[in-house]
Short mmCIF file of C-alpha atoms and ligand atoms in Angstrom, two decimals:
data_model
loop_
_atom_site.label_atom_id
_atom_site.label_comp_id
_atom_site.label_asym_id
_atom_site.label_seq_id
_atom_site.Cartn_x
_atom_site.Cartn_y
_atom_site.Cartn_z
CA MET A 1 229.93 28.95 164.18
CA THR A 2 226.37 30.20 164.30
CA VAL A 3 223.81 31.94 162.13
CA PHE A 4 221.19 34.32 163.53
CA VAL A 5 218.28 34.90 161.15
CA LEU A 6 215.75 37.68 161.66
CA GLY A 7 212.86 37.16 159.29
CA SER A 8 209.40 36.09 158.24
CA ILE A 9 207.55 32.88 158.97
CA ASN A 10 204.60 32.00 156.73
CA LEU A 11 202.17 29.26 155.97
CA ASP A 12 202.64 28.65 152.23
CA ALA A 13 199.63 27.34 150.34
CA VAL A 14 201.02 26.02 147.06
CA ALA A 15 198.61 25.25 144.22
CA ARG A 16 199.87 23.71 140.99
CA VAL A 17 198.21 24.88 137.78
CA ASP A 18 198.76 24.11 134.09
CA ASP A 19 199.11 27.80 133.22
CA LEU A 20 199.10 30.87 135.47
CA PRO A 21 195.78 32.77 135.34
CA ARG A 22 195.58 36.16 133.64
CA PRO A 23 193.78 39.02 135.51
CA GLY A 24 190.08 38.17 135.79
CA GLU A 25 190.64 34.56 134.73
CA THR A 26 189.84 31.52 136.90
CA VAL A 27 191.86 28.35 136.37
CA ALA A 28 191.44 24.93 138.00
CA GLY A 29 194.17 23.99 140.47
CA LEU A 30 195.76 20.57 139.94
CA SER A 31 196.78 20.12 143.59
CA LEU A 32 197.14 22.02 146.88
CA GLU A 33 199.85 21.53 149.49
CA LEU A 34 200.58 23.45 152.72
CA PHE A 35 204.20 24.14 153.62
CA LEU A 36 206.29 26.06 156.12
CA GLY A 37 207.52 29.18 154.29
CA GLY A 38 208.52 32.83 154.58
CA LYS A 39 211.94 34.03 153.55
CA GLY A 40 213.21 34.07 157.15
CA ALA A 41 212.03 30.55 157.92
CA ASN A 42 213.25 29.17 154.58
CA GLN A 43 216.68 30.71 154.97
CA ALA A 44 216.94 29.49 158.58
CA VAL A 45 216.03 25.95 157.49
CA ALA A 46 218.58 26.09 154.64
CA ALA A 47 221.29 27.22 157.09
CA ALA A 48 220.41 24.62 159.73
CA ARG A 49 220.35 21.84 157.10
CA MET A 50 223.96 22.75 156.28
CA GLY A 51 224.84 21.61 159.80
CA VAL A 52 225.39 25.03 161.38
CA ALA A 53 223.63 26.09 164.62
CA THR A 54 220.87 28.48 163.52
CA ARG A 55 218.61 30.74 165.58
CA LEU A 56 215.51 32.37 164.10
CA MET A 57 213.88 35.53 165.47
CA GLY A 58 210.40 36.45 164.28
CA ALA A 59 206.69 36.38 165.06
CA VAL A 60 203.74 34.11 164.32
CA GLY A 61 200.06 34.56 165.20
CA GLY A 62 198.45 32.98 168.24
CA ASP A 63 196.60 30.62 165.88
CA ASP A 64 197.02 26.90 165.15
CA SER A 65 199.24 27.48 162.16
CA GLY A 66 201.66 29.62 164.19
CA ALA A 67 202.31 26.90 166.76
CA GLY A 68 202.48 24.29 164.00
CA LEU A 69 205.06 26.24 162.01
CA LYS A 70 207.26 26.71 165.10
CA ALA A 71 207.17 22.97 165.71
CA LYS A 72 208.09 22.34 162.06
CA LEU A 73 211.02 24.75 162.28
CA ALA A 74 212.26 23.01 165.42
CA GLY A 75 211.96 19.71 163.55
CA TYR A 76 214.40 21.06 160.95
CA GLY A 77 216.85 21.88 163.75
CA VAL A 78 216.18 25.64 163.85
CA GLN A 79 216.28 27.20 167.35
CA VAL A 80 212.91 28.99 167.76
CA GLY A 81 213.22 30.48 171.29
CA ASP A 82 213.15 33.98 169.76
CA VAL A 83 209.94 33.42 167.77
CA VAL A 84 207.05 35.09 169.63
CA GLU A 85 203.38 34.01 169.32
CA LEU A 86 201.13 37.09 169.13
CA PRO A 87 197.51 36.57 170.26
CA GLY A 88 194.78 38.00 168.04
CA VAL A 89 197.07 38.39 165.03
CA PRO A 90 197.06 36.06 161.99
CA THR A 91 200.18 34.11 161.08
CA GLY A 92 201.71 35.33 157.81
CA GLN A 93 200.56 33.46 154.70
CA ALA A 94 201.83 33.11 151.15
CA HIS A 95 199.55 31.91 148.37
CA VAL A 96 201.77 30.41 145.69
CA TRP A 97 200.76 29.25 142.21
CA VAL A 98 203.23 27.15 140.26
CA ALA A 99 202.69 26.49 136.55
CA ASN A 100 203.88 23.48 134.54
CA SER A 101 206.59 25.73 133.14
CA ALA A 102 207.90 26.16 136.77
CA GLU A 103 206.99 29.88 136.58
CA ASN A 104 205.24 31.14 139.71
CA MET A 105 203.06 33.94 141.14
CA ILE A 106 202.94 34.70 144.87
CA VAL A 107 200.78 36.87 147.16
CA VAL A 108 202.12 37.35 150.70
CA THR A 109 200.07 38.66 153.64
CA ALA A 110 202.49 39.68 156.41
CA GLY A 111 200.25 39.15 159.50
CA ALA A 112 202.45 38.72 162.58
CA ASN A 113 205.64 39.26 160.57
CA ALA A 114 204.81 42.98 160.42
CA MET A 115 204.75 43.11 164.24
CA VAL A 116 208.42 42.30 164.84
CA THR A 117 209.74 45.34 166.70
CA PRO A 118 213.12 46.93 167.46
CA GLN A 119 212.29 46.25 171.13
CA GLN A 120 212.02 42.51 170.45
CA VAL A 121 215.44 42.61 168.81
CA ALA A 122 217.00 44.76 171.54
CA ALA A 123 215.76 42.37 174.25
CA THR A 124 217.76 39.42 172.91
CA THR A 125 221.49 38.82 173.07
CA ILE A 126 223.41 38.22 169.87
CA GLU A 127 226.66 37.56 171.73
CA GLY A 128 228.64 34.91 169.85
CA GLN A 129 226.51 35.06 166.67
CA ARG A 130 228.96 35.05 163.78
CA VAL A 131 226.60 35.78 160.90
CA LEU A 132 223.38 37.83 160.93
CA LEU A 133 220.99 37.22 158.04
CA CYS A 134 217.90 39.33 157.23
CA GLN A 135 215.40 39.84 154.40
CA LEU A 136 212.75 42.53 153.93
CA GLU A 137 209.61 40.64 155.01
CA THR A 138 210.00 41.95 158.59
CA PRO A 139 210.13 45.68 159.46
CA ALA A 140 213.28 47.56 158.48
CA THR A 141 213.39 49.21 161.92
CA ALA A 142 213.96 45.80 163.54
CA ILE A 143 216.67 44.92 161.01
CA GLU A 144 218.40 48.22 161.62
CA THR A 145 218.49 47.55 165.38
CA LEU A 146 219.96 44.09 164.78
CA PHE A 147 222.60 45.29 162.30
CA ARG A 148 223.68 48.15 164.58
CA ALA A 149 224.09 45.70 167.47
CA GLY A 150 225.91 43.28 165.15
CA SER A 151 228.30 45.96 164.02
CA ALA A 152 229.33 46.59 167.63
CA LYS A 153 229.91 42.85 168.11
CA GLY A 154 231.87 42.33 164.87
CA ALA A 155 229.28 40.01 163.29
CA LEU A 156 229.01 39.61 159.50
CA ARG A 157 225.76 41.30 158.39
CA ILE A 158 224.08 39.77 155.34
CA LEU A 159 220.99 41.41 153.84
CA ASN A 160 218.93 39.66 151.21
CA ALA A 161 217.10 42.80 150.04
CA ALA A 162 214.02 40.87 148.93
CA PRO A 163 211.35 41.70 148.08
CA ALA A 164 212.60 44.97 146.56
CA LEU A 165 211.28 47.74 148.81
CA PRO A 166 212.25 51.43 149.00
CA GLN A 167 213.04 51.15 152.72
CA GLY A 168 215.52 48.37 151.96
CA ALA A 169 218.05 50.75 150.44
CA ALA A 170 218.40 52.62 153.75
CA LEU A 171 219.83 49.41 155.24
CA PHE A 172 222.55 48.99 152.60
CA PRO A 173 225.14 51.10 154.49
CA LEU A 174 224.73 48.77 157.52
CA THR A 175 225.27 45.66 155.40
CA ASP A 176 228.50 43.73 154.74
CA ILE A 177 227.12 41.37 152.08
CA LEU A 178 224.08 42.39 150.05
CA ILE A 179 222.27 39.67 148.08
CA VAL A 180 219.75 40.50 145.33
CA ASN A 181 218.38 38.71 142.29
CA GLN A 182 218.31 40.32 138.82
CA THR A 183 214.81 41.75 139.24
CA GLU A 184 215.68 43.31 142.60
CA LEU A 185 218.95 44.65 141.22
CA ALA A 186 217.10 46.36 138.36
CA THR A 187 214.63 47.92 140.82
CA TYR A 188 217.22 49.22 143.29
CA ALA A 189 219.55 50.45 140.52
CA LYS A 190 216.55 52.06 138.73
CA LEU A 191 217.15 50.24 135.43
CA ASP A 192 214.39 49.69 132.90
CA ARG A 193 215.50 46.12 132.19
CA GLU A 194 217.25 43.35 134.08
CA PRO A 195 221.02 43.23 133.64
CA VAL A 196 222.22 39.87 132.28
CA LYS A 197 225.92 39.99 131.33
CA LEU A 198 228.52 40.12 134.11
CA GLU A 199 229.69 43.53 132.94
CA GLU A 200 226.22 45.13 133.18
CA VAL A 201 225.46 43.29 136.42
CA SER A 202 228.63 44.65 138.01
CA VAL A 203 227.99 48.22 136.84
CA ALA A 204 224.45 48.07 138.27
CA ALA A 205 225.58 46.38 141.52
CA ARG A 206 228.21 49.04 142.14
CA LYS A 207 225.43 51.65 142.10
CA LEU A 208 224.12 49.98 145.28
CA MET A 209 227.49 49.99 147.02
CA SER A 210 227.64 52.42 149.91
CA ARG A 211 231.01 51.41 151.42
CA PRO A 212 234.24 50.38 149.69
CA ASP A 213 234.47 47.13 151.70
CA GLN A 214 231.02 45.85 150.69
CA THR A 215 230.29 42.72 148.68
CA ILE A 216 227.23 42.47 146.47
CA ILE A 217 226.06 39.08 145.28
CA VAL A 218 223.58 38.98 142.41
CA THR A 219 221.83 35.66 141.90
CA LEU A 220 221.27 34.91 138.22
CA GLY A 221 218.87 31.95 138.24
CA ALA A 222 220.22 28.92 136.34
CA ALA A 223 223.32 30.95 135.37
CA GLY A 224 224.52 31.01 139.00
CA ALA A 225 225.63 34.14 140.86
CA ALA A 226 227.86 37.17 140.35
CA VAL A 227 230.11 38.45 143.12
CA VAL A 228 230.80 42.18 142.84
CA ARG A 229 233.27 44.12 144.96
CA ARG A 230 234.81 47.51 144.43
CA ASP A 231 237.86 46.13 142.60
CA GLU A 232 236.62 42.82 141.17
CA ALA A 233 233.60 41.07 139.74
CA PHE A 234 233.35 37.38 138.93
CA LEU A 235 230.74 34.82 137.99
CA VAL A 236 230.26 31.57 139.89
CA GLU A 237 228.46 29.35 137.40
CA GLY A 238 225.22 27.63 138.33
CA LYS A 239 224.81 23.84 138.34
CA LYS A 240 222.91 22.26 135.47
CA VAL A 241 219.77 20.56 136.76
CA LYS A 242 216.16 20.08 135.71
CA ALA A 243 214.10 22.65 137.62
CA VAL A 244 210.76 21.45 139.00
CA ASP A 245 209.89 24.35 141.34
CA THR A 246 212.10 27.41 141.75
CA VAL A 247 210.15 28.80 144.75
CA GLY A 248 212.69 29.26 147.52
CA ALA A 249 215.81 28.98 145.32
CA GLY A 250 217.03 32.39 146.44
CA ASP A 251 216.26 31.53 150.06
CA CYS A 252 218.20 28.30 149.83
CA PHE A 253 221.12 30.20 148.31
CA CYS A 254 221.11 32.82 151.12
CA GLY A 255 220.78 30.31 153.97
CA ALA A 256 223.49 28.03 152.60
CA LEU A 257 225.79 30.99 151.99
CA ALA A 258 225.33 32.28 155.55
CA ALA A 259 225.98 28.82 156.99
CA THR A 260 229.12 28.15 154.98
CA LEU A 261 230.51 31.61 155.78
CA ALA A 262 229.75 31.04 159.48
CA ALA A 263 231.66 27.76 159.19
CA GLY A 264 234.69 29.70 157.94
CA MET A 265 234.57 29.03 154.18
CA ASP A 266 235.99 31.72 151.89
CA LEU A 267 233.51 33.70 149.81
CA ALA A 268 234.08 32.13 146.37
CA GLU A 269 233.80 28.61 147.79
CA ALA A 270 230.73 29.61 149.82
CA VAL A 271 229.00 30.94 146.66
CA GLU A 272 229.86 27.70 144.83
CA THR A 273 228.32 25.70 147.69
CA ALA A 274 225.25 27.97 147.80
CA ASN A 275 224.76 27.48 144.03
CA ALA A 276 224.90 23.71 144.54
CA ALA A 277 222.43 23.81 147.45
CA ALA A 278 220.01 26.01 145.48
CA ALA A 279 220.31 23.81 142.38
CA LEU A 280 219.38 20.79 144.49
CA SER A 281 216.41 22.72 145.96
CA VAL A 282 214.86 23.58 142.57
CA GLN A 283 214.55 19.87 141.80
CA LYS A 284 211.91 19.44 144.55
CA ALA A 285 208.53 21.06 145.29
CA GLY A 286 208.01 23.55 148.11
CA ALA A 287 210.51 25.80 149.82
CA ALA A 288 211.62 24.49 153.25
CA PRO A 289 211.11 20.78 152.39
CA SER A 290 213.29 21.20 149.30
CA MET A 291 216.37 22.47 151.17
CA PRO A 292 219.18 19.91 150.90
CA ASN A 293 221.37 18.88 153.83
CA ARG A 294 225.14 19.19 153.98
CA ARG A 295 225.80 15.61 152.94
CA GLU A 296 223.62 15.96 149.82
CA VAL A 297 225.37 19.20 148.86
CA GLU A 298 228.84 17.69 149.38
CA ALA A 299 227.92 14.62 147.33
CA PHE A 300 226.59 16.85 144.53
CA LEU A 301 229.81 18.90 144.47
CA GLU A 302 232.08 15.81 144.22
P1 LIG B 9 215.16 34.00 143.24
O1 LIG B 9 214.75 32.68 143.80
O2 LIG B 9 215.29 35.06 144.28
O3 LIG B 9 214.39 34.45 142.05
P2 LIG B 9 217.31 33.14 141.48
O4 LIG B 9 216.29 32.73 140.49
O5 LIG B 9 218.40 34.03 141.02
O6 LIG B 9 216.67 33.83 142.77
O7 LIG B 9 217.94 31.81 142.07
C1 LIG B 9 218.78 31.80 143.20
C2 LIG B 9 219.86 30.77 143.02
O8 LIG B 9 219.26 29.48 142.85
C3 LIG B 9 220.74 30.97 141.79
O9 LIG B 9 221.82 31.83 142.10
C4 LIG B 9 221.19 29.54 141.51
O10 LIG B 9 222.25 29.18 142.38
C5 LIG B 9 219.97 28.70 141.91
N1 LIG B 9 219.05 28.40 140.79
C6 LIG B 9 217.89 29.04 140.48
N2 LIG B 9 217.29 28.50 139.40
C7 LIG B 9 218.08 27.49 139.00
C8 LIG B 9 218.03 26.51 137.93
N3 LIG B 9 217.01 26.48 137.05
N4 LIG B 9 219.05 25.62 137.83
C9 LIG B 9 220.08 25.64 138.71
N5 LIG B 9 220.19 26.51 139.73
C10 LIG B 9 219.21 27.42 139.88
#
């Protein structure tokens, strides 16, 4: 009953603004907060908060923020023994602007995250890890090494192909469950607009399918998530809440899904639980600090 996450670890600097700036425009920030972030770290925190043993592999810089972020992760119950500290390299950072409308803009500088190597992955043991969870903020070569090892060990390989990158598609054949949002789906399926209705989402998702036994999950914001397989496609409706900050919603969804699948839940129920966890997360600011724990999710689902 364990989740192994390979992914990014960032220092998120979140500034609130009334309205997002246009190119060339300067706007006054209303507030600034520093958070633990990065898709890998966020998803690991979301999984650990669901009460499932979670290991994170990644890299931070040999700077103060790197050590601080590792300590924060450990505080959330994430096992960080596989997070290396690289001297002379900056820790990854994300500069996030959140408008009153809850819309956001984000710039990510990878720093140490770009230095995760296949050798680092090959040197660890993934014996007994039931679910492997990756995103595309660490090099695809490292993910490939992990997924090939996982395949030999019978682990469930989940790829959140975010952000949408050309090298991501090469990993799809090694993936058991692929998770994308509507924007990423449109990019990978080469559509000129985002699919909305279940029918168009399932047609687009099947374009990404490289094996008949694959599952593709498309997150649909407040509408919830679509589950697409070769022979079926169904919608798991989102939970109605008032969104305050949607940064990290997808990460919360992925981490909670991995944890509930590792705990043995069936897919439809796991997606329902992930929708609930993500809906709770959008009601709070920040990414990692907004991830709900298992008790909160269970209470919300009652
Ligand atoms: P991303 O964060 O990658 O853009 P989405 O916007 O699709 O991804 O959100 C991921 C998940 O978070 C959704 O599938 C849903 O479960 C939940 N979610 C996102 N926004 C809302 C919202 N406004 N209300 C309720 N749930 C939401």
